[in-house]
XYZ file of N, CA and C in Angstrom:
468
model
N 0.853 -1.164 0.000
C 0.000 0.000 0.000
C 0.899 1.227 0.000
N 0.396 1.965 -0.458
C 0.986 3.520 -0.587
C 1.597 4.364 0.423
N 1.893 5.184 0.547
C 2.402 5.703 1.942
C 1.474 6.773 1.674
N 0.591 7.195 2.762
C -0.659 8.243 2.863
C -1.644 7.564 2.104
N -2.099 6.383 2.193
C -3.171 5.340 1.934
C -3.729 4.662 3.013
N -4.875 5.073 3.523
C -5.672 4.366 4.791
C -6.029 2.890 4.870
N -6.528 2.340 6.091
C -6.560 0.923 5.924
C -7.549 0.471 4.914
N -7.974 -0.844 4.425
C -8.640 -1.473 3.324
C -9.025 -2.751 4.123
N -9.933 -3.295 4.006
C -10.449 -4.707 4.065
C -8.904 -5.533 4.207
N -8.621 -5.536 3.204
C -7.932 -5.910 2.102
C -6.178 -5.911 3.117
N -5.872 -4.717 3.811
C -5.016 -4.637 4.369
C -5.282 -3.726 5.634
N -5.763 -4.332 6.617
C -6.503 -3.615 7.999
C -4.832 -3.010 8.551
N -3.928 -3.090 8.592
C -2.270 -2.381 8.731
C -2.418 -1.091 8.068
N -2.613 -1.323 6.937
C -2.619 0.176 6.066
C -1.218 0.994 6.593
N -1.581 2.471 6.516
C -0.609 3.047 6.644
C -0.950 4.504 7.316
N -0.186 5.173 7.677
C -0.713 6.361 8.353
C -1.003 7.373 6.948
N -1.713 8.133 7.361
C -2.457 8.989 6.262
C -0.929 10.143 6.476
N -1.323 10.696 4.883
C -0.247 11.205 4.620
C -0.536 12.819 5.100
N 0.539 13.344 5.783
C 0.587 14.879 6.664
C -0.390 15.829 5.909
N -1.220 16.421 6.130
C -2.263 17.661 5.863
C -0.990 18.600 5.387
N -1.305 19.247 4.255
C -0.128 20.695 4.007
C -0.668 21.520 4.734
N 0.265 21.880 4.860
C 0.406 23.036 6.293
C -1.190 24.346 5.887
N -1.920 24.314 6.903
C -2.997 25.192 6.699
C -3.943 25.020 7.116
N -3.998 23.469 6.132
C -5.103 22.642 5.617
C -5.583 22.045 7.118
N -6.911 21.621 7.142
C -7.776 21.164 8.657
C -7.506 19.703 8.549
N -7.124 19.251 9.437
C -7.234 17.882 10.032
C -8.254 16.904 9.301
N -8.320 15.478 8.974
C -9.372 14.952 8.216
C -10.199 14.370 9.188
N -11.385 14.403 9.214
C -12.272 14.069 10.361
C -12.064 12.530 10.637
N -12.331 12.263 11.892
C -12.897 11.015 12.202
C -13.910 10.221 11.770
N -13.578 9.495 10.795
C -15.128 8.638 10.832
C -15.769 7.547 11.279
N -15.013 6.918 11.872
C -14.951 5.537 12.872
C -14.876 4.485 11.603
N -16.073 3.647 12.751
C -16.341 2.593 11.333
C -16.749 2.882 9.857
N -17.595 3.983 9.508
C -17.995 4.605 8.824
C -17.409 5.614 7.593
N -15.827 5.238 7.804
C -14.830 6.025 6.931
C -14.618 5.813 5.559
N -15.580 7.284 4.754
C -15.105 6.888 3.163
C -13.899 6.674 2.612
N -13.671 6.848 3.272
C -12.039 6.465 2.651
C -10.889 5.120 3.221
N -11.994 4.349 3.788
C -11.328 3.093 3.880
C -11.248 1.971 2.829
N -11.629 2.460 1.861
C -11.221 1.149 0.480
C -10.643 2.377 -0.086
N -9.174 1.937 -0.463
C -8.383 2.651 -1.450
C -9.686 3.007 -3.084
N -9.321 3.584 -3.648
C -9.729 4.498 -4.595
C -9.465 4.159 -5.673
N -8.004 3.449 -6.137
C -7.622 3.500 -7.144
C -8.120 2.349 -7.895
N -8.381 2.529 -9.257
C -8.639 1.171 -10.362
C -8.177 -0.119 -10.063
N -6.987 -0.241 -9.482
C -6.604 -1.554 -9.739
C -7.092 -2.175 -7.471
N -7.409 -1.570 -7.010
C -8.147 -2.092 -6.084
C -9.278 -3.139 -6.224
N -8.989 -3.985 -5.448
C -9.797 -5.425 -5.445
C -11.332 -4.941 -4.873
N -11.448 -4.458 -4.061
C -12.877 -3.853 -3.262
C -13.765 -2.784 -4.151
N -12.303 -1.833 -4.427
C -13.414 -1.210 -5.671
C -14.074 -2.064 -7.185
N -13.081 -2.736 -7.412
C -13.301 -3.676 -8.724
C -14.343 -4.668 -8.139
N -14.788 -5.367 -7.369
C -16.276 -5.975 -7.046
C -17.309 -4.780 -6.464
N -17.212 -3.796 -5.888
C -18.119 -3.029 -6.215
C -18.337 -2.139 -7.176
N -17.568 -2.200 -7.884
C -17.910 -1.634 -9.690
C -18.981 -2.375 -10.192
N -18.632 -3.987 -10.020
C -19.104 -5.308 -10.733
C -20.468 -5.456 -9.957
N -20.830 -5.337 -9.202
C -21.836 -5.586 -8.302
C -22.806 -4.543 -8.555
N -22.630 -3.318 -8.164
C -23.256 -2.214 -8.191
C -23.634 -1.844 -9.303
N -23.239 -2.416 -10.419
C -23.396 -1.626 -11.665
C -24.777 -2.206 -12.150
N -25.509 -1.211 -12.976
C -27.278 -1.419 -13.032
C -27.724 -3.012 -13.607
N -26.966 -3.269 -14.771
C -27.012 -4.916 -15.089
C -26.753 -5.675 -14.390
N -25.968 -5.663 -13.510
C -25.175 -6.754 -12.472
C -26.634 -6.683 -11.901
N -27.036 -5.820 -10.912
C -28.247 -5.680 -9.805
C -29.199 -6.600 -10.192
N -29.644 -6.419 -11.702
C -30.700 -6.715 -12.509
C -30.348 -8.126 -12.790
N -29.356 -9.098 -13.258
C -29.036 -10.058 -12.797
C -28.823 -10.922 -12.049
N -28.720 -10.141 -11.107
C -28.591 -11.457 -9.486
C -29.878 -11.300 -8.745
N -30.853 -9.896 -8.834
C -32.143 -10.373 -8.628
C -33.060 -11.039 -9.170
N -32.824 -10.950 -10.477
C -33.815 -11.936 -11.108
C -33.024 -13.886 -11.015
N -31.686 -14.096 -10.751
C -31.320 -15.121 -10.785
C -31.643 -15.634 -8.780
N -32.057 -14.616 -8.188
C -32.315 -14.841 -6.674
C -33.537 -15.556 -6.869
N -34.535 -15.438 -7.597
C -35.976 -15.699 -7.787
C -35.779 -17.550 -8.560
N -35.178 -17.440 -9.317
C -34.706 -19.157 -10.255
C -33.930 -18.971 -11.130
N -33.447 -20.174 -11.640
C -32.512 -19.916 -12.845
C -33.053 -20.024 -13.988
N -32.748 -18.941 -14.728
C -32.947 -18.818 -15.969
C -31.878 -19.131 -17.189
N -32.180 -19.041 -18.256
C -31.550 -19.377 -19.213
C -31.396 -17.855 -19.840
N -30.644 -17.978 -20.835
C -30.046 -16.840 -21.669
C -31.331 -16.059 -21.904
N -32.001 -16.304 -22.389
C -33.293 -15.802 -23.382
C -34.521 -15.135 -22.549
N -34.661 -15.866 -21.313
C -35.573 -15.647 -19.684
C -34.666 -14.394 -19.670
N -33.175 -14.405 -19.633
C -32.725 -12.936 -18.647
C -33.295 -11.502 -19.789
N -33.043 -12.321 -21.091
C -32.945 -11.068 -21.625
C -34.366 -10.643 -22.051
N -35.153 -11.334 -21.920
C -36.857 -10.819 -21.917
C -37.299 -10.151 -20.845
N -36.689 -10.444 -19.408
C -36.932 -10.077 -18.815
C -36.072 -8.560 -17.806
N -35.042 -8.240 -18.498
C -34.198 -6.633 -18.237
C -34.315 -6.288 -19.587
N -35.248 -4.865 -19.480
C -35.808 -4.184 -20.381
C -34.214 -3.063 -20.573
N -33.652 -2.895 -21.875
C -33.094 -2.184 -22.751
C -31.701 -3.037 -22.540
N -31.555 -4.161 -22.268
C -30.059 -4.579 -22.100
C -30.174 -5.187 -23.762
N -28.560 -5.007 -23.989
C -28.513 -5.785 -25.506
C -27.558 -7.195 -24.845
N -27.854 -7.918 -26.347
C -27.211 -9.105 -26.379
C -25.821 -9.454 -25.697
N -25.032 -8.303 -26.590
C -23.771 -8.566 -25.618
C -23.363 -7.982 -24.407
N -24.562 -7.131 -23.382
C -24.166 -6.763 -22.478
C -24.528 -7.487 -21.400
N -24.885 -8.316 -21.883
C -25.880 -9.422 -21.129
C -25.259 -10.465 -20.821
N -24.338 -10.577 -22.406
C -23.639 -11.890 -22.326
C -21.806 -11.546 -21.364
N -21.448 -10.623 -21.212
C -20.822 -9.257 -20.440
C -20.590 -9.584 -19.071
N -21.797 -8.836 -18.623
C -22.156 -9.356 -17.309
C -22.540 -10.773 -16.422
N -22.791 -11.920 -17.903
C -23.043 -12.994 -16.855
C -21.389 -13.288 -16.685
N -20.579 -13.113 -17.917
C -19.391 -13.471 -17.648
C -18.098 -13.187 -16.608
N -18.827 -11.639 -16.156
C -18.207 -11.072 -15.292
C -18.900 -11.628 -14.070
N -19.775 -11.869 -14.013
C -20.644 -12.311 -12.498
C -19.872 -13.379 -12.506
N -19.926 -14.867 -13.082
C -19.119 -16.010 -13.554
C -17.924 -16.138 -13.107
N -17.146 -15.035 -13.641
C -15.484 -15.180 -13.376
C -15.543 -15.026 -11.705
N -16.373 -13.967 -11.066
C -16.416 -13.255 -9.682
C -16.951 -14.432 -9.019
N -17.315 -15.383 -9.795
C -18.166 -17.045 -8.541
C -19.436 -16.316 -8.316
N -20.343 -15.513 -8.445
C -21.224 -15.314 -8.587
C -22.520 -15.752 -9.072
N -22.161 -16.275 -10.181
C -23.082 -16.855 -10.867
C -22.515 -18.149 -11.747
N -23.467 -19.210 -11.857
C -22.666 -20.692 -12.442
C -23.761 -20.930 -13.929
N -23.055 -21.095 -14.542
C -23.547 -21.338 -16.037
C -23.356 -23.087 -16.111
N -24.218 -23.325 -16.743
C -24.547 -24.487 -16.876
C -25.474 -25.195 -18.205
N -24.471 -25.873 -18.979
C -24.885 -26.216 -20.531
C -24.771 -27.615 -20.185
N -26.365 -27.725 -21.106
C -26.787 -29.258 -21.083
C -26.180 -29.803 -22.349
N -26.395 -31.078 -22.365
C -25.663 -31.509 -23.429
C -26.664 -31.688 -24.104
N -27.847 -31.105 -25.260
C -28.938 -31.352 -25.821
C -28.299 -30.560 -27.346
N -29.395 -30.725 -28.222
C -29.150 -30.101 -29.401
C -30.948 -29.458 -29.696
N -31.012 -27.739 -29.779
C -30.098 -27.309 -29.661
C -29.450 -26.769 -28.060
N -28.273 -26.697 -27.327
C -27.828 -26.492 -26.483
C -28.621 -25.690 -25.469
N -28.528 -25.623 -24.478
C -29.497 -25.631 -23.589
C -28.547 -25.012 -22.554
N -28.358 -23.501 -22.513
C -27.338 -22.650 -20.941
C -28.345 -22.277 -19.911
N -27.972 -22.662 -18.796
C -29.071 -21.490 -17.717
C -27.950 -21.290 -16.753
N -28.149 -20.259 -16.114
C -27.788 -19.620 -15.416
C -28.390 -19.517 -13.666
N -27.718 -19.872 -12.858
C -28.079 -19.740 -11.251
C -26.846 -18.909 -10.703
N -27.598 -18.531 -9.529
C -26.453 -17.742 -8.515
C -25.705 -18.752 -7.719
N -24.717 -18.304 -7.694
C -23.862 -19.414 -6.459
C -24.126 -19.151 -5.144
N -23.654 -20.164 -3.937
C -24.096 -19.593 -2.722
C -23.521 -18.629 -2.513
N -22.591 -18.110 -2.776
C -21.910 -16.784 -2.516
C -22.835 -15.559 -3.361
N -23.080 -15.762 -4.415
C -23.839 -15.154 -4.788
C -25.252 -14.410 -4.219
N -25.957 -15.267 -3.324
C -26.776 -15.533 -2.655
C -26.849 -14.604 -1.760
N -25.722 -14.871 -0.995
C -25.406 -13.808 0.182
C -25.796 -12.184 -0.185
N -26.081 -12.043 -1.659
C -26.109 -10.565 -1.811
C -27.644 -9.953 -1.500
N -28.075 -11.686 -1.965
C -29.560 -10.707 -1.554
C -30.576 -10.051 -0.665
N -29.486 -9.906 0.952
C -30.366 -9.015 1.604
C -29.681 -7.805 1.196
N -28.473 -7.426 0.413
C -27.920 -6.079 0.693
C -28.694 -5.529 -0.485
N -28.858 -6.223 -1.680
C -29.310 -5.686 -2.878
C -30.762 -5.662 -2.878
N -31.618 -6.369 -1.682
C -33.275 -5.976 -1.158
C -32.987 -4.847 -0.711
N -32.016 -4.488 0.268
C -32.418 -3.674 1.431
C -31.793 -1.925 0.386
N -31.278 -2.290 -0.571
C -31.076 -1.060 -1.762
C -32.803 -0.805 -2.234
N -32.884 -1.985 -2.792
C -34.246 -1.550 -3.513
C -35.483 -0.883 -2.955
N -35.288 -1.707 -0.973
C -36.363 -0.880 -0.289
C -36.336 0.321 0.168
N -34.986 0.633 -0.186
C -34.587 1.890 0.411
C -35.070 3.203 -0.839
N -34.723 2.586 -2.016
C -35.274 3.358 -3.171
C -36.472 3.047 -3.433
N -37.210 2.549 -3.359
C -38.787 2.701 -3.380
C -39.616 3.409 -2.249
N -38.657 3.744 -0.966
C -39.056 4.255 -0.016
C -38.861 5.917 -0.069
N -37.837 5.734 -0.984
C -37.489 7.238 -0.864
C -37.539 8.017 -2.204
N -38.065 7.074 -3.254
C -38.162 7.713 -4.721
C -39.123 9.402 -4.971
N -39.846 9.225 -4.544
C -40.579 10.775 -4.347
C -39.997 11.414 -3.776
N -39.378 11.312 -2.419
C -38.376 12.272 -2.356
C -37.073 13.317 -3.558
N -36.434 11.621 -3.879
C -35.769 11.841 -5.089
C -36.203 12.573 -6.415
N -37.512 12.642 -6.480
C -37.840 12.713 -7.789
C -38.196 14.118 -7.126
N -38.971 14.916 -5.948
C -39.051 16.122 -6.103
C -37.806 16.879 -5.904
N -36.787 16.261 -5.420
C -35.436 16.874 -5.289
C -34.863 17.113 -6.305
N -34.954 16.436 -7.455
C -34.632 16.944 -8.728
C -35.483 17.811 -9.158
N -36.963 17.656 -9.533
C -37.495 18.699 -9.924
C -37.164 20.099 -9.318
N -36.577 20.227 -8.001
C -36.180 21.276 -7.623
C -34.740 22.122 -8.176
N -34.115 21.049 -8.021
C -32.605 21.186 -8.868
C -33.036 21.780 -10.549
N -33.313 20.793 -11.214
C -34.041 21.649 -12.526
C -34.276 22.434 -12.562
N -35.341 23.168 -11.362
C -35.797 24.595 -11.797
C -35.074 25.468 -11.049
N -33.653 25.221 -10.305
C -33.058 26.341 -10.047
C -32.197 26.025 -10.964
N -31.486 24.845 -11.805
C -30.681 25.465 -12.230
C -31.115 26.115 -13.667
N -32.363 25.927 -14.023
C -32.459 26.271 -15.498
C -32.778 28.245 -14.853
N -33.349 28.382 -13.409
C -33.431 29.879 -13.491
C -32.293 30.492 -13.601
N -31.392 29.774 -12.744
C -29.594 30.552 -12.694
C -29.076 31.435 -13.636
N -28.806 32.632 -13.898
C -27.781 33.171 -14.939
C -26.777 32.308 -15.231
């Protein structure tokens, strides 16, 4: 790890944060709660599965594979505007991550479906407790923008 790089999952040692330039205020405390405890950079392991996870297809994939397994053709009837190869994308990336297990029958013509692994599994109270949180709070959201809109379109 870096020198002025905070701890990570990944490496709970870390390192002492690097000196404030002279002026500058102290960085707050955040306890457990510290954004800045998964390093930042691209090639980070924590950020690279929550890239993979978080990202709108991934979501849309492991909830509908939480419900049964589907096959190629089930996912893509059922996530409205995904194309072919982003589909085929993401199961591969879920796949490589143990996430999700593909599984071809030996029939003609060939026969793939797709299930979550038990690890996979594990996601679905965090990726419920997202969705209830945004259905709980979508009107909020949605007049908070309408507000944003109309100040910024009044702004000079």
């Amino acid at each position: 790890m870096e020198e002025g790089t905070l701890k990570s999952p990944r490496h709970p040692t870390g390192t002492a944060p690097a000196p404030a330039p002279a002026g500058a205020a102290a960085r707050c405390d955040y306890g457990d709660a510290d954004p800045f405890q998964w390093d930042t950079r691209e090639d980070c392991e924590v950020r690279q599965i929550l890239d993979r996870i978080g990202d709108k297809w991934s979501l849309l994939v492991i909830a509908l594979l939480d419900v049964s397994t589907l096959r190629f053709t089930e996912l893509r009837r059922e996530i409205d505007g995904i194309s072919q190869r982003m589909l085929t994308v993401t199961l591969r990336q879920l796949e490589r991550d143990g996430l999700v297990k593909r599984t071809v029958h030996p029939v003609v013509p060939p026969r793939v479906e797709y299930q979550l692994t038990p690890m996979g599994r594990t996601l679905h109270t965090t990726i419920n407790a997202l969705v209830v949180w945004t259905e709980e709070h979508q009107n909020q959201i949605a007049a908070a923008r309408e507000e944003y809109d109309r100040r910024a379109a009044t702004a000079p």
